CSV table of C-alpha atoms in Angstrom, one decimal:
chain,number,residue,atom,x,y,z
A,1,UNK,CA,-9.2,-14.3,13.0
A,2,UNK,CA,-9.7,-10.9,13.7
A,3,UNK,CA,-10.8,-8.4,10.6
A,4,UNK,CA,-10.9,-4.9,10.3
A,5,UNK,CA,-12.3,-2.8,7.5
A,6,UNK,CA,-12.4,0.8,6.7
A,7,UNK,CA,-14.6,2.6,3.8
A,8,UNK,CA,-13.9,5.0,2.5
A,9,UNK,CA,-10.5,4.6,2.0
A,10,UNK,CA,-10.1,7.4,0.2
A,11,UNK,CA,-11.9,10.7,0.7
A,12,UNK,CA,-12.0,14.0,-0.9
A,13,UNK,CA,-13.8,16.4,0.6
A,14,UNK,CA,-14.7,20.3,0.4
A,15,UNK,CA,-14.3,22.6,3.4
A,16,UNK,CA,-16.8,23.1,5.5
A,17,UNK,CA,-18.7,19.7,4.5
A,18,UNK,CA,-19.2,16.8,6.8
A,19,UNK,CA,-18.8,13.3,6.3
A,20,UNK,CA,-18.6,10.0,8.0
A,21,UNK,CA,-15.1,7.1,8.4
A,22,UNK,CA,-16.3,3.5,8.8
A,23,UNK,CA,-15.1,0.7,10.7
A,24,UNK,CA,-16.5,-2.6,10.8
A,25,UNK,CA,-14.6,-5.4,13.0
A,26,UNK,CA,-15.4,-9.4,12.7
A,27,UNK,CA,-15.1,-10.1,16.4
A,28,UNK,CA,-15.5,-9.4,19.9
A,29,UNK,CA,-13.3,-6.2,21.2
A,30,UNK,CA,-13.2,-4.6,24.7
A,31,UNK,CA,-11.1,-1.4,22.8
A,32,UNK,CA,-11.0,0.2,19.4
A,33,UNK,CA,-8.8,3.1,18.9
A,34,UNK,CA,-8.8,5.8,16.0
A,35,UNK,CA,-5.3,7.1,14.9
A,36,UNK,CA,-4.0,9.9,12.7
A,37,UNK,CA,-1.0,9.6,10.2
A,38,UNK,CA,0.4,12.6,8.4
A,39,UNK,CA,2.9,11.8,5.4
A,40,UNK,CA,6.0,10.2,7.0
A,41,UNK,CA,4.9,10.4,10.3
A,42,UNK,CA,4.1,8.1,13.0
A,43,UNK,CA,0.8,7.9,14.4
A,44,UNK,CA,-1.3,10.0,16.8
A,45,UNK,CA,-4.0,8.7,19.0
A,46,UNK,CA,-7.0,10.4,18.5
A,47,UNK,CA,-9.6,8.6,20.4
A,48,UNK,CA,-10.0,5.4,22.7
A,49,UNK,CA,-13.2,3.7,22.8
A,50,UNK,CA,-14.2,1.4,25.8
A,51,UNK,CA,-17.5,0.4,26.0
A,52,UNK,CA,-20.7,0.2,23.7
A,53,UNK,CA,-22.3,3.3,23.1
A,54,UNK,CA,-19.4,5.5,23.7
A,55,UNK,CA,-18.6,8.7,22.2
A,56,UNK,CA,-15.9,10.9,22.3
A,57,UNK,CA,-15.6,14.2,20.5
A,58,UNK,CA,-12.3,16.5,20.5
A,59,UNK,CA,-12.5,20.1,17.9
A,60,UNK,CA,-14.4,18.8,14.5
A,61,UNK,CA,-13.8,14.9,15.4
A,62,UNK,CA,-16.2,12.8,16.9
A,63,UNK,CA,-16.0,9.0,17.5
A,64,UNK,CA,-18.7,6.3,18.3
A,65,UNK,CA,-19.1,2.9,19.1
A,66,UNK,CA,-21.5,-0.1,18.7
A,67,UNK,CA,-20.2,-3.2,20.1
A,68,UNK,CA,-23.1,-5.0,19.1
A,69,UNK,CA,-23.0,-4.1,15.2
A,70,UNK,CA,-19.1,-4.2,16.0
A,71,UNK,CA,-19.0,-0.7,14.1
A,72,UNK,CA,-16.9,2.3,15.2
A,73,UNK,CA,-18.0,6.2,13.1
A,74,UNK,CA,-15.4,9.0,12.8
A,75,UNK,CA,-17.5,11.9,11.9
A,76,UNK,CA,-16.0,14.7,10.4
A,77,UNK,CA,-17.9,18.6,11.1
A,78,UNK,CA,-17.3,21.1,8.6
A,79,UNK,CA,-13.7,20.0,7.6
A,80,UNK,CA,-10.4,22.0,7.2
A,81,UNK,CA,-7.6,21.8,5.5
A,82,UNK,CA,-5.5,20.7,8.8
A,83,UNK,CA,-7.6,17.9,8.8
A,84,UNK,CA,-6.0,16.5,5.6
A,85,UNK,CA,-4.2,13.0,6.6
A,86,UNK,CA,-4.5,9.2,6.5
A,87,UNK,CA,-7.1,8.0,10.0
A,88,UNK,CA,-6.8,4.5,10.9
A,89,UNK,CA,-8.8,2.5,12.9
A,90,UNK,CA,-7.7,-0.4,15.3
A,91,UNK,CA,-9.2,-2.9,17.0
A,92,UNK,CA,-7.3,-4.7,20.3
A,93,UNK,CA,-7.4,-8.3,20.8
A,94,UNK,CA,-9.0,-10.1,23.7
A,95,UNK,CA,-8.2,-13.1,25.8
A,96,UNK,CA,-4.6,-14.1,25.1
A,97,UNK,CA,-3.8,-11.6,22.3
A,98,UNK,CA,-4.6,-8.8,24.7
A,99,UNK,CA,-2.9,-5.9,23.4
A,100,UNK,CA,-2.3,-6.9,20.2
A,101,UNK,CA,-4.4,-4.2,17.4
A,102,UNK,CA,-5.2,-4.9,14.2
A,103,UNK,CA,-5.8,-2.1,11.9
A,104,UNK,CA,-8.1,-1.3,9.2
A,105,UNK,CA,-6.8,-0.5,6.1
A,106,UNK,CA,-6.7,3.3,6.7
A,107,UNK,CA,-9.1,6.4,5.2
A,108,UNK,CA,-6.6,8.9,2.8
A,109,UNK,CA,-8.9,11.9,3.8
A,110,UNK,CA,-8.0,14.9,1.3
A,111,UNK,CA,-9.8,18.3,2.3
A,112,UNK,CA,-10.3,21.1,-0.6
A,113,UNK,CA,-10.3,24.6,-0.5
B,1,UNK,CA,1.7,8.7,28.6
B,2,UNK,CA,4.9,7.1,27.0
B,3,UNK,CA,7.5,8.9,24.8
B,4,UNK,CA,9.2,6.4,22.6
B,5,UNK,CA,12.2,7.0,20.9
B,6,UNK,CA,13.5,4.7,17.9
B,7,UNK,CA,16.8,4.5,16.0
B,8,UNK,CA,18.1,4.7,13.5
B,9,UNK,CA,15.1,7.2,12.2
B,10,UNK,CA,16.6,6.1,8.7
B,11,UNK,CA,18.5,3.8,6.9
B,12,UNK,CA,19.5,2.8,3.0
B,13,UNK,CA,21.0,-0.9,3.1
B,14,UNK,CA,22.0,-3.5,0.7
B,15,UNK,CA,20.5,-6.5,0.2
B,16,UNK,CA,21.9,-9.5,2.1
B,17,UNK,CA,23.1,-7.3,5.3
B,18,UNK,CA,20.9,-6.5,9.0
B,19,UNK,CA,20.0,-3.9,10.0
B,20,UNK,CA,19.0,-3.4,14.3
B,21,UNK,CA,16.6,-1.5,15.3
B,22,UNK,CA,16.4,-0.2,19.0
B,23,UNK,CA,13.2,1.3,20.7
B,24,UNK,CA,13.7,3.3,23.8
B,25,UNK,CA,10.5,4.2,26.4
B,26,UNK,CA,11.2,7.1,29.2
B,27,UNK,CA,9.0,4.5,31.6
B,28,UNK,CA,8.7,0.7,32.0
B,29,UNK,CA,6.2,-0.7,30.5
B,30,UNK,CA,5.5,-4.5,30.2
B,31,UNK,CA,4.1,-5.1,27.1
B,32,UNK,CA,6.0,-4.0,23.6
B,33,UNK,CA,5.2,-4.6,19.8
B,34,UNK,CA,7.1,-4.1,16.4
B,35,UNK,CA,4.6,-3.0,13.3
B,36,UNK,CA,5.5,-3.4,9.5
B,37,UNK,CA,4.0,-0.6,7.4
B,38,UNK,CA,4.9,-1.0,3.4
B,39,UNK,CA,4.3,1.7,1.5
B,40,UNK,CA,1.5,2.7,1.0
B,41,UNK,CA,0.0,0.2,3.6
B,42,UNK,CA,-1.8,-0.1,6.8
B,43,UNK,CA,0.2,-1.3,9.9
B,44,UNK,CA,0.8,-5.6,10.7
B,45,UNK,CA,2.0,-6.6,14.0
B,46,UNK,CA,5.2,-8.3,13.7
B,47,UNK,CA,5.5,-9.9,17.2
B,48,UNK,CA,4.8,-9.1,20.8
B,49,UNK,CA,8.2,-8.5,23.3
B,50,UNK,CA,7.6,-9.5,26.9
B,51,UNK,CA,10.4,-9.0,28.9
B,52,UNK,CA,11.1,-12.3,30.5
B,53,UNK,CA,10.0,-14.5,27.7
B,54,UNK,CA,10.5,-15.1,24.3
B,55,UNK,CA,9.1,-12.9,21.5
B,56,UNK,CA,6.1,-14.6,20.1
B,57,UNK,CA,5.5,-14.4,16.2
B,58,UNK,CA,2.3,-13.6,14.0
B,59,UNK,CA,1.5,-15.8,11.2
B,60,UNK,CA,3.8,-14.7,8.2
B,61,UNK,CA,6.6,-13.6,10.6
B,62,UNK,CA,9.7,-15.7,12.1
B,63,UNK,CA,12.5,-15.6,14.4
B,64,UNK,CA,15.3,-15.9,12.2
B,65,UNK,CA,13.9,-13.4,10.1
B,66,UNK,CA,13.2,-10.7,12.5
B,67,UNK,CA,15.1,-11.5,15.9
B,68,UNK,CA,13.4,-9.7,18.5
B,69,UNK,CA,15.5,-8.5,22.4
B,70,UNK,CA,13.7,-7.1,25.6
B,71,UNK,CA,16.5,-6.9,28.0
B,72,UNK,CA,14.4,-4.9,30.1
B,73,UNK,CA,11.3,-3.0,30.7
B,74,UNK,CA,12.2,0.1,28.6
B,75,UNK,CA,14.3,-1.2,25.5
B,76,UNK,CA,14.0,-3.4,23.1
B,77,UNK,CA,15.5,-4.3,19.4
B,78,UNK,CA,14.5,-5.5,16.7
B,79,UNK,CA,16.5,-7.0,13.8
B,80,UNK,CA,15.8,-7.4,9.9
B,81,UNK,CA,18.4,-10.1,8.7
B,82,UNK,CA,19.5,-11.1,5.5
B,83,UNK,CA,17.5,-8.3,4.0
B,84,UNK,CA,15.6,-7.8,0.7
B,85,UNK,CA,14.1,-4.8,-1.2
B,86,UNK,CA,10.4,-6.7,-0.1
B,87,UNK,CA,11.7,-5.2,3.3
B,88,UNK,CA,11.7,-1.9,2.7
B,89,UNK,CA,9.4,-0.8,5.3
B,90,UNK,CA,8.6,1.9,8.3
B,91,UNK,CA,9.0,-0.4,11.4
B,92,UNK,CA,7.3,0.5,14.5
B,93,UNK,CA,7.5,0.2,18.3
B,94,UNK,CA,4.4,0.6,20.2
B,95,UNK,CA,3.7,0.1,23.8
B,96,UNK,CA,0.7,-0.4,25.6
B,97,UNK,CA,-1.3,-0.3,26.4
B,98,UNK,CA,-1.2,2.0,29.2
B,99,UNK,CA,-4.2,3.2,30.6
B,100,UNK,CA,-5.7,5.7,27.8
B,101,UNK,CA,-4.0,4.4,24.8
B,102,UNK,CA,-1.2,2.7,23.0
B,103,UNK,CA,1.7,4.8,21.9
B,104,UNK,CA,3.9,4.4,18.7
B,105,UNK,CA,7.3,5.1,18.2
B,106,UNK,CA,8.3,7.5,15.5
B,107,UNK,CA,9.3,4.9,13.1
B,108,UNK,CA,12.4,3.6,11.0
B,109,UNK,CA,12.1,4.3,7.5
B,110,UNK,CA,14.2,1.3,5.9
B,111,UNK,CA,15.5,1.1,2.3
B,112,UNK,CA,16.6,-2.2,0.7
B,113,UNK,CA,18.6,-1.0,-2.4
């Protein structure tokens, strides 16, 4: 069975600091996605992850992967305010689940003045 | 990309009664799944809809319960029967995936009174 875990899950940060969103994942994954959810919203796909050793950045987000330690990083640079919202990670099942994501528990990240 | 529609956006029921919900996608798309997110929770897959073939269930979740349609390759429903306040819920629709990523629908924000 197919386990995902997060840490932190919740997050309070200042502006302007950086910090670093944990996934861990118990099994072998050819995807892992990161997604954005702002209070009663749906979610927003912020990054797609293929292949070990990938990295993808977009404005102050930046997203790795290591299929061998089966651990995905969101790293947040010098946070903002807009930032503030609740980043899942999800992993997609192989084989005969294809397509089928489990999601981590999800980070609450909180960004301070 | 895939723009997914969902309705209702919203509902308050009472316990005992159904409630349908319909996802619409502006392109055809073979693979389909409905998400559970309780309050204050991360999302769990509820089942996969292929068009063609029967809906197929995760542990936890069952037909009767949640009767699943894919009539084609750009709708499908999903029904919460005989409902409790333990459904009160935002289901999702995602589709996927599709070449960068797997989109989700905005979500029905369900009340069990």
């Amino acid at each position: 069975e197919l386990k995902v875990e997060q840490n932190p899950l919740f997050l309070s940060m200042q502006e302007g600091k950086n910090y670093t969103i944990y996934c861990n994942y118990s099994t072998t994954s050819d995807r892992l996605y990161w997604y954005r959810q702002d209070p009663g919203k749906s979610l927003e796909s912020l990054f797609v992850l293929l292949s070990n050793g990938a990295v993808k950045q977009e404005g102050r987000l930046m997203a790795s992967l290591d299929t061998k330690a089966r651990l995905s990083t969101l790293h947040i640079t010098a946070a903002v305010h807009d930032l503030s919202a609740t980043y899942f990670c999800a992993v997609e099942h192989s084989g005969t689940s294809y397509g089928k994501l489990t999601f981590g528990q999800g980070t609450i990240l909180t960004v301070h003045p | 990309s895939a723009v997914i529609s969902q309705k209702p956006s919203r509902d308050i029921c009472q316990r005992g009664t159904s409630l349908t919900i319909q996802c619409q996608v502006d392109s055809q798309v073979t693979m389909m799944f409905w998400y559970r997110q309780q309050p204050g929770q991360s999302l769990t897959l509820i089942a996969t809809a292929n068009q063609g073939s029967e809906a197929t269930y995760e542990s936890g979740f069952v037909i009767d319960k949640f009767p699943i349609s894919r009539p084609n390759l750009t709708f499908s429903t999903l029904t919460v029967s005989n409902m409790s306040p333990e459904d009160s819920s935002i289901y999702l629709c995602s589709v996927g995936p599709t070449g960068d990523t797997q989109y989700f629908g905005p979500g029905t924000r369900l009340t069990v009174l």
